[in-house]
Amino acid sequence: MVRAAFLPATGSALTVGEIDLPDPGPGQVRIRLAAAGVCHSDLSLTNGTMAVPVPAVLGHEGAGTVVSVGEGVTSVAPGDGVVLNWAPSCGDCGACGRGEVWLCRNALAGAARVHAHRPDGTVLHPGLNVAAFAEETVVEENCVLPVPDGVPLTDAALLGCAVLTGYGAVHHNARVREGESVVVFGVGGVGLAVLQSARIAGAGAVIAVDVSEAKRDLAHQAGATEFVLASDTTAKEIRALTGGEGADVAIECVGRAATIRTAWESTRRGGRTTVVGIGGTDQQVTFNALELFHWGRTLSGCVYGNSDPLRDLPVLAEHIRAGRLDLASMVTDRIGLEDIPGAFERMTAGKGGRALVEFGQAGR
């Protein structure tokens, strides 16, 4: 029996309690969690913006130590530190065949499996495959990646989603070039990773936009050269900060129609807007045909930062070891399992950066 935070039903409150977690079967790995990040996607699962089988143990950004392995597992062994990969690629679908592993058709197939049981026998599913909001979890072998040398185990949890997404949005989707101006909408966990990644890419002006004045210092620490408090004049302010033209690149990390539209309007003619935020079907963004032609801008969606964890984790590790990427600075709240609902409330209110559930395991 281990403690976990699970969602009894869509739209209900998260519950913390004991679950009966089985031993790993063939091809599976059991992990003792060191830490798990509280991501906006977890909130989207609770309110139905993203649908998964329920009841489910949530949490998809985590790292920990291998406790035991099932038959046939060869890539990791007990005692190894690992990062959880919530979207493993199958290698067989059309997207994987094109090298677009972040679009794998079968990445979330494991979310429907039986993960554990409540003491009363209720079946629990593994949320986004990995069920990281728990003291321990059991996942498929392709859902774990070795923690890179020199990266503290607790901090490594952020590599599982926020950092891969933010870094990938800058380097793989928007493809920010040295000297380009970048505006980032939303200074949460992913937004902070985007700001650091823009700095790593050698961007010139890096403008952070958020609804909270309290995020100003956090944004500057992550690499922002300017901070703009979101308002009806945001696009105009950004044009004023970029020579009257608008930014070369806008990266939206909020997932709201109004913010996406503002991000698009904040770029120069021929500029590029990358949408990272996950919005609901009620968030409709409209454009007229003439403005699409006239402005020549590009608007693109971005899933998991267009990242391939196998390719990108070693690159991120090198940035961390060299001091260019600071994981710990992204964490504004270090909490326990029972504090996750409060973290959701702060996230909804636009407060803080990344909240990190820590399970008391020493880092490496």
GROMACS .gro file of C-alpha atoms in nm:
model
  364
    1MET     CA    1   0.000   0.000   0.000
    2VAL     CA    2   0.128   0.347  -0.089
    3ARG     CA    3  -0.018   0.696  -0.057
    4ALA     CA    4  -0.134   0.865  -0.375
    5ALA     CA    5  -0.343   1.155  -0.502
    6PHE     CA    6  -0.618   1.035  -0.734
    7LEU     CA    7  -0.915   1.176  -0.923
    8PRO     CA    8  -1.237   0.986  -0.837
    9ALA     CA    9  -1.432   1.138  -1.130
   10THR     CA   10  -1.400   1.422  -1.378
   11GLY     CA   11  -1.492   1.748  -1.209
   12SER     CA   12  -1.444   1.614  -0.857
   13ALA     CA   13  -1.183   1.710  -0.601
   14LEU     CA   14  -0.852   1.527  -0.585
   15THR     CA   15  -0.839   1.268  -0.304
   16VAL     CA   16  -0.530   1.159  -0.113
   17GLY     CA   17  -0.533   0.808   0.028
   18GLU     CA   18  -0.380   0.462   0.019
   19ILE     CA   19  -0.376   0.250  -0.296
   20ASP     CA   20  -0.279  -0.112  -0.350
   21LEU     CA   21   0.002  -0.100  -0.607
   22PRO     CA   22   0.098  -0.437  -0.760
   23ASP     CA   23   0.449  -0.561  -0.822
   24PRO     CA   24   0.583  -0.492  -1.172
   25GLY     CA   25   0.481  -0.742  -1.438
   26PRO     CA   26   0.680  -0.834  -1.750
   27GLY     CA   27   0.829  -0.523  -1.909
   28GLN     CA   28   0.739  -0.300  -1.614
   29VAL     CA   29   0.936  -0.095  -1.361
   30ARG     CA   30   0.848   0.003  -1.003
   31ILE     CA   31   0.975   0.345  -0.894
   32ARG     CA   32   0.994   0.523  -0.560
   33LEU     CA   33   0.922   0.887  -0.641
   34ALA     CA   34   1.160   1.160  -0.527
   35ALA     CA   35   0.948   1.445  -0.664
   36ALA     CA   36   0.659   1.523  -0.898
   37GLY     CA   37   0.579   1.857  -1.058
   38VAL     CA   38   0.225   1.997  -1.053
   39CYS     CA   39   0.153   2.087  -1.415
   40HIS     CA   40  -0.142   2.274  -1.568
   41SER     CA   41  -0.217   1.956  -1.765
   42ASP     CA   42  -0.300   1.784  -1.436
   43LEU     CA   43  -0.554   2.058  -1.369
   44SER     CA   44  -0.690   2.010  -1.723
   45LEU     CA   45  -0.747   1.643  -1.643
   46THR     CA   46  -0.950   1.724  -1.333
   47ASN     CA   47  -1.188   1.962  -1.511
   48GLY     CA   48  -1.230   1.756  -1.827
   49THR     CA   49  -1.039   1.981  -2.068
   50MET     CA   50  -0.831   1.671  -2.135
   51ALA     CA   51  -1.005   1.336  -2.101
   52VAL     CA   52  -0.856   1.020  -1.948
   53PRO     CA   53  -1.017   0.710  -1.797
   54VAL     CA   54  -1.115   0.768  -1.434
   55PRO     CA   55  -1.075   0.707  -1.146
   56ALA     CA   56  -0.708   0.782  -1.206
   57VAL     CA   57  -0.388   0.857  -1.019
   58LEU     CA   58  -0.270   1.185  -1.170
   59GLY     CA   59   0.079   1.332  -1.206
   60HIS     CA   60   0.295   1.301  -1.515
   61GLU     CA   61   0.614   1.499  -1.437
   62GLY     CA   62   0.833   1.305  -1.201
   63ALA     CA   63   1.162   1.140  -1.113
   64GLY     CA   64   1.265   0.873  -0.867
   65THR     CA   65   1.462   0.557  -0.800
   66VAL     CA   66   1.396   0.213  -0.944
   67VAL     CA   67   1.283  -0.027  -0.671
   68SER     CA   68   1.230  -0.342  -0.877
   69VAL     CA   69   1.184  -0.451  -1.237
   70GLY     CA   70   0.970  -0.711  -1.410
   71GLU     CA   71   1.078  -0.990  -1.639
   72GLY     CA   72   1.253  -0.876  -1.955
   73VAL     CA   73   1.347  -0.526  -1.839
   74THR     CA   74   1.704  -0.448  -1.944
   75SER     CA   75   1.740  -0.068  -1.969
   76VAL     CA   76   1.730   0.003  -1.593
   77ALA     CA   77   1.802  -0.181  -1.269
   78PRO     CA   78   1.711  -0.137  -0.901
   79GLY     CA   79   1.886   0.169  -0.759
   80ASP     CA   80   1.892   0.364  -1.086
   81GLY     CA   81   1.762   0.720  -1.089
   82VAL     CA   82   1.505   0.776  -1.362
   83VAL     CA   83   1.292   1.050  -1.518
   84LEU     CA   84   0.936   0.956  -1.608
   85ASN     CA   85   0.836   0.989  -1.974
   86TRP     CA   86   0.457   1.030  -1.985
   87ALA     CA   87   0.437   1.017  -2.367
   88PRO     CA   88   0.649   0.722  -2.486
   89SER     CA   89   0.655   0.671  -2.861
   90CYS     CA   90   0.550   0.338  -3.006
   91GLY     CA   91   0.794   0.348  -3.298
   92ASP     CA   92   0.537   0.194  -3.534
   93CYS     CA   93   0.274   0.457  -3.619
   94GLY     CA   94   0.289   0.706  -3.902
   95ALA     CA   95   0.407   0.992  -3.682
   96CYS     CA   96   0.692   0.784  -3.539
   97GLY     CA   97   0.784   0.675  -3.888
   98ARG     CA   98   0.821   1.043  -3.985
   99GLY     CA   99   1.037   1.108  -3.681
  100GLU     CA  100   0.760   1.311  -3.512
  101VAL     CA  101   0.760   1.104  -3.194
  102TRP     CA  102   0.584   1.379  -2.996
  103LEU     CA  103   0.275   1.313  -3.212
  104CYS     CA  104   0.278   0.936  -3.159
  105ARG     CA  105  -0.073   0.801  -3.207
  106ASN     CA  106  -0.027   0.541  -2.934
  107ALA     CA  107   0.158   0.751  -2.675
  108LEU     CA  108  -0.130   0.750  -2.426
  109ALA     CA  109  -0.253   0.397  -2.487
  110GLY     CA  110  -0.132   0.296  -2.140
  111ALA     CA  111  -0.367   0.542  -1.968
  112ALA     CA  112  -0.652   0.292  -1.996
  113ARG     CA  113  -0.475   0.004  -1.822
  114VAL     CA  114  -0.545  -0.102  -1.464
  115HIS     CA  115  -0.277   0.062  -1.252
  116ALA     CA  116  -0.380  -0.006  -0.893
  117HIS     CA  117  -0.681  -0.054  -0.665
  118ARG     CA  118  -0.831   0.130  -0.373
  119PRO     CA  119  -0.871  -0.076  -0.051
  120ASP     CA  120  -1.240  -0.125  -0.142
  121GLY     CA  121  -1.141  -0.281  -0.476
  122THR     CA  122  -1.207   0.026  -0.696
  123VAL     CA  123  -0.991   0.016  -1.009
  124LEU     CA  124  -0.752   0.307  -1.065
  125HIS     CA  125  -0.598   0.404  -1.401
  126PRO     CA  126  -0.258   0.573  -1.443
  127GLY     CA  127  -0.364   0.919  -1.563
  128LEU     CA  128  -0.111   1.020  -1.829
  129ASN     CA  129   0.059   0.678  -1.818
  130VAL     CA  130   0.289   0.729  -1.520
  131ALA     CA  131   0.077   0.818  -1.210
  132ALA     CA  132   0.346   1.033  -1.048
  133PHE     CA  133   0.130   1.174  -0.766
  134ALA     CA  134   0.219   0.878  -0.546
  135GLU     CA  135   0.495   0.758  -0.319
  136GLU     CA  136   0.559   0.477  -0.568
  137THR     CA  137   0.439   0.392  -0.918
  138VAL     CA  138   0.462   0.108  -1.169
  139VAL     CA  139   0.516   0.199  -1.534
  140GLU     CA  140   0.612   0.039  -1.863
  141GLU     CA  141   0.984   0.025  -1.935
  142ASN     CA  142   0.953   0.276  -2.218
  143CYS     CA  143   0.820   0.532  -1.967
  144VAL     CA  144   1.154   0.569  -1.788
  145LEU     CA  145   1.476   0.741  -1.890
  146PRO     CA  146   1.802   0.751  -1.690
  147VAL     CA  147   1.858   1.068  -1.490
  148PRO     CA  148   2.157   1.240  -1.652
  149ASP     CA  149   2.477   1.253  -1.449
  150GLY     CA  150   2.513   1.566  -1.240
  151VAL     CA  151   2.139   1.644  -1.224
  152PRO     CA  152   1.986   1.628  -0.872
  153LEU     CA  153   1.713   1.365  -0.862
  154THR     CA  154   1.446   1.594  -0.715
  155ASP     CA  155   1.511   1.870  -0.970
  156ALA     CA  156   1.513   1.612  -1.249
  157ALA     CA  157   1.136   1.577  -1.215
  158LEU     CA  158   1.097   1.903  -1.408
  159LEU     CA  159   1.270   1.749  -1.708
  160GLY     CA  160   0.970   1.520  -1.758
  161CYS     CA  161   0.740   1.793  -1.889
  162ALA     CA  162   0.800   2.163  -1.818
  163VAL     CA  163   1.159   2.180  -1.935
  164LEU     CA  164   1.126   1.949  -2.236
  165THR     CA  165   0.818   2.145  -2.342
  166GLY     CA  166   0.967   2.489  -2.286
  167TYR     CA  167   1.305   2.411  -2.439
  168GLY     CA  168   1.146   2.236  -2.734
  169ALA     CA  169   0.902   2.522  -2.798
  170VAL     CA  170   1.199   2.755  -2.840
  171HIS     CA  171   1.448   2.530  -3.019
  172HIS     CA  172   1.232   2.286  -3.217
  173ASN     CA  173   0.905   2.465  -3.291
  174ALA     CA  174   0.975   2.839  -3.298
  175ARG     CA  175   1.341   2.777  -3.385
  176VAL     CA  176   1.456   3.098  -3.226
  177ARG     CA  177   1.771   3.238  -3.385
  178GLU     CA  178   2.044   3.440  -3.219
  179GLY     CA  179   1.947   3.805  -3.180
  180GLU     CA  180   1.575   3.754  -3.242
  181SER     CA  181   1.320   3.913  -3.012
  182VAL     CA  182   1.094   3.676  -2.818
  183VAL     CA  183   0.779   3.745  -2.617
  184VAL     CA  184   0.655   3.482  -2.372
  185PHE     CA  185   0.294   3.482  -2.252
  186GLY     CA  186   0.252   3.321  -1.909
  187VAL     CA  187   0.525   3.298  -1.646
  188GLY     CA  188   0.432   2.963  -1.492
  189GLY     CA  189   0.644   2.649  -1.490
  190VAL     CA  190   0.657   2.610  -1.868
  191GLY     CA  191   0.689   2.985  -1.926
  192LEU     CA  192   0.993   2.997  -1.698
  193ALA     CA  193   1.151   2.714  -1.898
  194VAL     CA  194   1.074   2.905  -2.220
  195LEU     CA  195   1.240   3.220  -2.085
  196GLN     CA  196   1.555   3.032  -1.988
  197SER     CA  197   1.560   2.853  -2.321
  198ALA     CA  198   1.523   3.179  -2.515
  199ARG     CA  199   1.825   3.311  -2.331
  200ILE     CA  200   2.017   2.992  -2.413
  201ALA     CA  201   1.923   3.038  -2.780
  202GLY     CA  202   2.084   3.382  -2.776
  203ALA     CA  203   1.765   3.582  -2.818
  204GLY     CA  204   1.796   3.959  -2.805
  205ALA     CA  205   1.497   4.117  -2.635
  206VAL     CA  206   1.312   3.860  -2.420
  207ILE     CA  207   0.977   4.000  -2.306
  208ALA     CA  208   0.767   3.824  -2.042
  209VAL     CA  209   0.391   3.889  -2.017
  210ASP     CA  210   0.177   3.786  -1.722
  211VAL     CA  211  -0.140   3.894  -1.542
  212SER     CA  212   0.045   3.910  -1.209
  213GLU     CA  213   0.287   4.186  -1.115
  214ALA     CA  214   0.431   3.942  -0.860
  215LYS     CA  215   0.585   3.746  -1.149
  216ARG     CA  216   0.813   4.036  -1.255
  217ASP     CA  217   1.119   3.936  -1.051
  218LEU     CA  218   1.069   3.567  -1.130
  219ALA     CA  219   1.063   3.649  -1.502
  220HIS     CA  220   1.377   3.862  -1.487
  221GLN     CA  221   1.562   3.589  -1.295
  222ALA     CA  222   1.473   3.344  -1.572
  223GLY     CA  223   1.614   3.568  -1.844
  224ALA     CA  224   1.348   3.823  -1.936
  225THR     CA  225   1.488   4.162  -2.036
  226GLU     CA  226   1.144   4.324  -2.009
  227PHE     CA  227   0.821   4.250  -1.822
  228VAL     CA  228   0.476   4.359  -1.939
  229LEU     CA  229   0.169   4.335  -1.720
  230ALA     CA  230  -0.109   4.188  -1.936
  231SER     CA  231  -0.378   4.437  -2.042
  232ASP     CA  232  -0.583   4.546  -2.343
  233THR     CA  233  -0.275   4.729  -2.475
  234THR     CA  234  -0.027   4.440  -2.447
  235ALA     CA  235   0.034   4.404  -2.823
  236LYS     CA  236   0.089   4.779  -2.856
  237GLU     CA  237   0.338   4.777  -2.568
  238ILE     CA  238   0.532   4.490  -2.722
  239ARG     CA  239   0.553   4.670  -3.057
  240ALA     CA  240   0.688   4.975  -2.874
  241LEU     CA  241   0.957   4.758  -2.712
  242THR     CA  242   1.060   4.610  -3.049
  243GLY     CA  243   1.114   4.914  -3.264
  244GLY     CA  244   0.749   4.947  -3.360
  245GLU     CA  245   0.742   4.623  -3.560
  246GLY     CA  246   0.655   4.354  -3.307
  247ALA     CA  247   0.852   4.054  -3.183
  248ASP     CA  248   1.009   3.799  -3.414
  249VAL     CA  249   0.861   3.518  -3.205
  250ALA     CA  250   0.573   3.487  -2.958
  251ILE     CA  251   0.529   3.178  -2.741
  252GLU     CA  252   0.191   3.138  -2.570
  253CYS     CA  253   0.189   2.924  -2.253
  254VAL     CA  254  -0.163   2.995  -2.128
  255GLY     CA  255  -0.412   2.827  -2.363
  256ARG     CA  256  -0.673   3.104  -2.380
  257ALA     CA  257  -0.823   3.239  -2.700
  258ALA     CA  258  -0.761   3.603  -2.607
  259THR     CA  259  -0.398   3.534  -2.516
  260ILE     CA  260  -0.334   3.339  -2.837
  261ARG     CA  261  -0.481   3.622  -3.040
  262THR     CA  262  -0.271   3.880  -2.854
  263ALA     CA  263   0.043   3.671  -2.900
  264TRP     CA  264  -0.022   3.658  -3.275
  265GLU     CA  265  -0.083   4.034  -3.289
  266SER     CA  266   0.238   4.098  -3.094
  267THR     CA  267   0.463   3.959  -3.365
  268ARG     CA  268   0.601   4.151  -3.658
  269ARG     CA  269   0.493   4.098  -4.017
  270GLY     CA  270   0.624   3.751  -4.101
  271GLY     CA  271   0.663   3.667  -3.732
  272ARG     CA  272   0.608   3.329  -3.570
  273THR     CA  273   0.365   3.236  -3.291
  274THR     CA  274   0.392   2.904  -3.108
  275VAL     CA  275   0.098   2.790  -2.893
  276VAL     CA  276   0.204   2.570  -2.601
  277GLY     CA  277  -0.093   2.630  -2.369
  278ILE     CA  278  -0.375   2.375  -2.366
  279GLY     CA  279  -0.716   2.536  -2.397
  280GLY     CA  280  -1.067   2.396  -2.403
  281THR     CA  281  -1.293   2.354  -2.705
  282ASP     CA  282  -1.478   2.667  -2.596
  283GLN     CA  283  -1.168   2.879  -2.664
  284GLN     CA  284  -1.228   2.986  -3.023
  285VAL     CA  285  -0.965   3.199  -3.201
  286THR     CA  286  -1.073   3.386  -3.516
  287PHE     CA  287  -0.885   3.553  -3.801
  288ASN     CA  288  -1.004   3.716  -4.120
  289ALA     CA  289  -0.865   3.610  -4.455
  290LEU     CA  290  -0.718   3.950  -4.541
  291GLU     CA  291  -0.510   3.981  -4.223
  292LEU     CA  292  -0.372   3.630  -4.270
  293PHE     CA  293  -0.252   3.733  -4.615
  294HIS     CA  294  -0.130   4.078  -4.519
  295TRP     CA  295   0.068   3.993  -4.205
  296GLY     CA  296   0.223   3.672  -4.336
  297ARG     CA  297   0.258   3.542  -3.984
  298THR     CA  298   0.289   3.176  -3.886
  299LEU     CA  299   0.075   3.023  -3.609
  300SER     CA  300   0.162   2.672  -3.495
  301GLY     CA  301   0.061   2.431  -3.221
  302CYS     CA  302   0.328   2.266  -3.010
  303VAL     CA  303   0.290   1.925  -2.843
  304TYR     CA  304   0.543   1.838  -2.571
  305GLY     CA  305   0.779   2.094  -2.723
  306ASN     CA  306   0.814   1.884  -3.041
  307SER     CA  307   1.065   1.699  -2.827
  308ASP     CA  308   1.223   1.356  -2.842
  309PRO     CA  309   1.330   1.285  -2.482
  310LEU     CA  310   1.599   1.040  -2.591
  311ARG     CA  311   1.757   1.311  -2.806
  312ASP     CA  312   1.691   1.613  -2.587
  313LEU     CA  313   1.764   1.498  -2.229
  314PRO     CA  314   2.142   1.475  -2.286
  315VAL     CA  315   2.138   1.824  -2.438
  316LEU     CA  316   1.943   1.965  -2.143
  317ALA     CA  317   2.178   1.790  -1.900
  318GLU     CA  318   2.476   1.964  -2.056
  319HIS     CA  319   2.304   2.302  -2.018
  320ILE     CA  320   2.230   2.219  -1.652
  321ARG     CA  321   2.587   2.111  -1.576
  322ALA     CA  322   2.722   2.425  -1.745
  323GLY     CA  323   2.494   2.646  -1.536
  324ARG     CA  324   2.295   2.776  -1.832
  325LEU     CA  325   1.972   2.607  -1.719
  326ASP     CA  326   1.865   2.635  -1.354
  327LEU     CA  327   1.592   2.388  -1.260
  328ALA     CA  328   1.566   2.479  -0.892
  329SER     CA  329   1.488   2.845  -0.970
  330MET     CA  330   1.167   2.738  -1.146
  331VAL     CA  331   1.025   2.592  -0.824
  332THR     CA  332   0.834   2.841  -0.609
  333ASP     CA  333   0.646   2.592  -0.388
  334ARG     CA  334   0.776   2.265  -0.240
  335ILE     CA  335   0.477   2.072  -0.111
  336GLY     CA  336   0.335   1.736  -0.003
  337LEU     CA  337   0.066   1.523  -0.170
  338GLU     CA  338  -0.208   1.676   0.043
  339ASP     CA  339  -0.111   2.023  -0.081
  340ILE     CA  340  -0.179   1.955  -0.451
  341PRO     CA  341  -0.536   2.099  -0.445
  342GLY     CA  342  -0.392   2.422  -0.306
  343ALA     CA  343  -0.133   2.421  -0.584
  344PHE     CA  344  -0.416   2.391  -0.836
  345GLU     CA  345  -0.584   2.693  -0.678
  346ARG     CA  346  -0.265   2.900  -0.696
  347MET     CA  347  -0.216   2.794  -1.057
  348THR     CA  348  -0.571   2.896  -1.147
  349ALA     CA  349  -0.511   3.232  -0.977
  350GLY     CA  350  -0.189   3.283  -1.174
  351LYS     CA  351   0.036   3.264  -0.869
  352GLY     CA  352   0.388   3.124  -0.853
  353GLY     CA  353   0.599   2.915  -1.088
  354ARG     CA  354   0.625   2.537  -1.055
  355ALA     CA  355   0.495   2.357  -0.745
  356LEU     CA  356   0.697   2.045  -0.670
  357VAL     CA  357   0.570   1.755  -0.461
  358GLU     CA  358   0.867   1.619  -0.266
  359PHE     CA  359   0.860   1.274  -0.112
  360GLY     CA  360   1.156   1.310   0.123
  361GLN     CA  361   1.401   1.111  -0.088
  362ALA     CA  362   1.755   1.247  -0.095
  363GLY     CA  363   1.875   1.381  -0.428
  364ARG     CA  364   2.187   1.266  -0.611
   0.00000   0.00000   0.00000
